[in-house]
Coordinates of C-alpha atoms in Angstrom, one line a residue:
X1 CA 2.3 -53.7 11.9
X2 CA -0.4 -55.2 9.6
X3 CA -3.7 -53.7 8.9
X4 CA -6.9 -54.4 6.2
X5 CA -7.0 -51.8 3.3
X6 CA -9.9 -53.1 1.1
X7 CA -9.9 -56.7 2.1
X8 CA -5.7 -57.1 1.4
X9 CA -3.5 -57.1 4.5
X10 CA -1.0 -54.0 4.2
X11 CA 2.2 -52.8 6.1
X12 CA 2.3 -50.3 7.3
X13 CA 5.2 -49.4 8.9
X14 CA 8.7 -50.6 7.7
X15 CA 12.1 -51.6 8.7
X16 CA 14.6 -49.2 8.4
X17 CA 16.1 -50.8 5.3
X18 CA 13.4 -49.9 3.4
X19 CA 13.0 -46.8 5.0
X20 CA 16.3 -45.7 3.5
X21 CA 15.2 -46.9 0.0
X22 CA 12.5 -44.2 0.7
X23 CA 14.2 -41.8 1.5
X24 CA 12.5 -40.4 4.0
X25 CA 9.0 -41.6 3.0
X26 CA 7.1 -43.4 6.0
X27 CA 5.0 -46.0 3.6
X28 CA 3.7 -46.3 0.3
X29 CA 1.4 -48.6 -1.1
X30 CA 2.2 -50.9 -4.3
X31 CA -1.0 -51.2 -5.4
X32 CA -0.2 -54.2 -7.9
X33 CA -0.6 -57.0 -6.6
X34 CA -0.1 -58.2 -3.4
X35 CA -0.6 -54.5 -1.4
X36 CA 3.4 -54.8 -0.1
X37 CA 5.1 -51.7 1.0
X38 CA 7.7 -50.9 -1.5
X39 CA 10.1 -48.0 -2.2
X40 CA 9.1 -45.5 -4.9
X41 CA 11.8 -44.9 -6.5
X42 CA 13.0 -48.3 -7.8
X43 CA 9.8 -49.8 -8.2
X44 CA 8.3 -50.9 -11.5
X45 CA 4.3 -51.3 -11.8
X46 CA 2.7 -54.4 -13.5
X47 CA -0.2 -52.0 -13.4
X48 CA -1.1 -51.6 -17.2
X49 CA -1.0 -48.0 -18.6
X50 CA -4.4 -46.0 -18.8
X51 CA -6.1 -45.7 -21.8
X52 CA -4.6 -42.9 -24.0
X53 CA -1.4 -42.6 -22.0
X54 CA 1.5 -42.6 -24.0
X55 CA 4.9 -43.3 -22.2
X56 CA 7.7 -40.8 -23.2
X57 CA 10.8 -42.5 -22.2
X58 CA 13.8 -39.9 -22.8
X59 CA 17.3 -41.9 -22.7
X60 CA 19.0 -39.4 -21.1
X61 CA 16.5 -39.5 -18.7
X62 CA 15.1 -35.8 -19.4
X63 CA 18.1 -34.2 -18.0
X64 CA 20.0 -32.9 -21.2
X65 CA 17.9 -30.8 -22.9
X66 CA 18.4 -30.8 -27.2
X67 CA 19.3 -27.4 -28.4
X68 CA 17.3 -27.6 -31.3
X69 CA 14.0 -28.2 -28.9
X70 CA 15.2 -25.1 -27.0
X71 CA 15.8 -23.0 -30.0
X72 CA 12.2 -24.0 -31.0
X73 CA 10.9 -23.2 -27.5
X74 CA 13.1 -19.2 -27.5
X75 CA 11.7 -18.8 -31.6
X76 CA 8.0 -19.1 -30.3
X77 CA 8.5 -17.1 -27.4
X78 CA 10.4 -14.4 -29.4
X79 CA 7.3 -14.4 -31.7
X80 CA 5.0 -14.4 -28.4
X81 CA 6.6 -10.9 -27.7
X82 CA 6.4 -9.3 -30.8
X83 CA 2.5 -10.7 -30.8
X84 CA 2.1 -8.8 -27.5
X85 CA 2.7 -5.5 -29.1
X86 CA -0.7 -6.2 -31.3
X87 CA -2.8 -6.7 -27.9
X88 CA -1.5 -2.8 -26.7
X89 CA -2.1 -1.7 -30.4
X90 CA -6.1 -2.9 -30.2
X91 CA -6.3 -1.2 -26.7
X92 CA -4.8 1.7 -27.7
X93 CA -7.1 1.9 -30.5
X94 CA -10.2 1.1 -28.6
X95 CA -9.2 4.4 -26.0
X96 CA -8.8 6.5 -28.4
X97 CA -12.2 5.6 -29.8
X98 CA -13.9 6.0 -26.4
X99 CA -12.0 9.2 -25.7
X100 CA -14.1 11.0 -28.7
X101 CA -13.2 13.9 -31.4
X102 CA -13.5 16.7 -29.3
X103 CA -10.2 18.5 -27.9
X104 CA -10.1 18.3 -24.8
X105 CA -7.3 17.0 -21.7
X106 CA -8.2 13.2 -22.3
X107 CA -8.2 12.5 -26.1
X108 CA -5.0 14.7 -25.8
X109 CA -3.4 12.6 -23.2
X110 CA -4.6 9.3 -25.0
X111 CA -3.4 10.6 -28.3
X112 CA 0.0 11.6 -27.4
X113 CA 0.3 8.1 -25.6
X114 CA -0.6 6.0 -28.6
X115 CA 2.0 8.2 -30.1
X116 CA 4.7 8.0 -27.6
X117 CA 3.9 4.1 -27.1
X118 CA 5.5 2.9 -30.3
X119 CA 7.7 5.1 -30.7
X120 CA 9.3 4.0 -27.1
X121 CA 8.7 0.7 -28.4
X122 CA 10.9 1.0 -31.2
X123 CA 13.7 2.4 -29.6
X124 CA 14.0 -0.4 -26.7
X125 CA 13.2 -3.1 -29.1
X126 CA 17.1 -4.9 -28.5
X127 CA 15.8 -4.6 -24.5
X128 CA 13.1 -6.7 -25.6
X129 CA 14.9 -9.4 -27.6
X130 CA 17.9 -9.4 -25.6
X131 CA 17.1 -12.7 -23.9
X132 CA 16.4 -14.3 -27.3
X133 CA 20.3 -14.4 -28.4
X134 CA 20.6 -18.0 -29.1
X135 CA 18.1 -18.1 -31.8
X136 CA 17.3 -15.6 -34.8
X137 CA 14.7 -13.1 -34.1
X138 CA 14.5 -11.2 -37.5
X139 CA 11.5 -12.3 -38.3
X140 CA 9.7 -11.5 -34.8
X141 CA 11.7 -8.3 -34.8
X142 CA 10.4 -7.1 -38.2
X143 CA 6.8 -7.5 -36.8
X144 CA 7.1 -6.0 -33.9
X145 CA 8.5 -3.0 -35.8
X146 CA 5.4 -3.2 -38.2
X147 CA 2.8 -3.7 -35.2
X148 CA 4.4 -0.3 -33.6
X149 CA 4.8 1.3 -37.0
X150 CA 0.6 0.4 -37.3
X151 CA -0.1 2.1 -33.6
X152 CA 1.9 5.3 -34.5
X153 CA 0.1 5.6 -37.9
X154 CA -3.0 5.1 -35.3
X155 CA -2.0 7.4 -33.0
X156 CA -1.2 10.0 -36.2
X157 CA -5.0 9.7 -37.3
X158 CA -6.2 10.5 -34.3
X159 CA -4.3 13.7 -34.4
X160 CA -5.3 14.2 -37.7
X161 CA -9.3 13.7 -36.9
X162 CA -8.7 15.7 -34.1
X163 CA -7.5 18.4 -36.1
X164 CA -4.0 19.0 -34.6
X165 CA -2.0 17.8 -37.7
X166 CA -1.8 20.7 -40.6
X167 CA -3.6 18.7 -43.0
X168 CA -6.0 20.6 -45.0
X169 CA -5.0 23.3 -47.7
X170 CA -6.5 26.1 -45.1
X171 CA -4.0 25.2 -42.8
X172 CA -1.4 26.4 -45.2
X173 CA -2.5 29.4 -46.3
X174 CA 0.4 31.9 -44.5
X175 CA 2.8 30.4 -46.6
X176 CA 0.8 31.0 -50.1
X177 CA 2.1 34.2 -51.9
X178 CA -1.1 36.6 -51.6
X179 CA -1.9 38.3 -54.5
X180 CA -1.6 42.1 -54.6
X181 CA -5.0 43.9 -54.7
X182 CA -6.0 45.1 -58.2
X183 CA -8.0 47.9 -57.0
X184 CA -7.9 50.3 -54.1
X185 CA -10.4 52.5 -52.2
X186 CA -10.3 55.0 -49.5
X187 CA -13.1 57.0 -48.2
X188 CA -14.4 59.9 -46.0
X189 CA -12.3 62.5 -47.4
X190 CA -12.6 64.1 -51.1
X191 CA -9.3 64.2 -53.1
X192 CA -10.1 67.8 -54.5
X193 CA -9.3 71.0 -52.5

């Protein structure tokens, strides 16, 4: 069958041959020249390339992969991990700054979360890494370590602002020797019978 698609005469339907080529494909347009119907996957366009397209032609035709390019691809995503620890740091932060200095249930429950967080972190850091084992992760590694160490230093200031950690010299007073009284004085009763 023949119809008119923009003033050319177009197949549409064709033989079974072709059909094959297709591979399961009913029609397709070559929009070239002449308007034939032509299989898709063997066909080559005379159509020049669009303005800022740049062809990528891969000889292996993209199906090996170069380890180097894949190393490259794990390194980044490696640092992409450790990176995500510094988006929970600034929300920990900002929580803890909403939650106030007073003592109550909340700041409590955000402060002992920002100090639980990190440490967790740190402990299940090889969990997080584990996938990266083609490629060397010490560098994403060591800052994920510092980004956790920064949140439990964060988490330790709250505390301290809070007034839970034993900071100040008043909180340490049982432990000072006290000096024994110079002077004593009773009263009420005379000493003299």
């Amino acid at each position: 069958y023949q119809r008119r698609v923009r003033g050319k005469c177009v197949r549409t339907m064709a033989n079974k041959t072709e059909q094959q080529h297709r591979r399961g494909r009913k029609w397709t347009f070559d929009l070239a020249a002449d308007g034939k119907v032509v299989s898709t996957k063997h066909s080559k366009s005379a159509l020049p390339e669009p303005f800022g397209w740049v062809a990528l032609t891969d000889p292996n035709d993209g199906s090996v992969k170069k380890k180097e390019d894949l190393a490259a691809i794990k390194a980044s995503m490696a640092m992409e991990v450790a990176m995500g620890q510094g988006r929970s740091l600034m929300m920990n932060c900002f929580m803890m700054w909403m939650a106030g200095s007073s003592i109550h249930i909340v700041p409590i429950m955000f402060t002992g979360m920002a100090i639980w967080s990190p440490i967790q972190a740190i402990t299940n850091m090889n969990t997080a890494f584990a996938r990266f084992t083609d490629c060397d992760v010490t560098g994403p590694k060591l800052l994920y370590i510092a980004i956790n160490f920064l949140g439990l230093l964060a988490g330790l200031y709250k505390c301290a602002s809070l007034g839970l950690l034993p900071t100040k010299p008043a909180d340490w007073l049982q432990s000072d020797n006290i000096q024994p009284a110079l002077e004593f004085s009773g009263g009420g009763f005379p000493l003299s019978i």
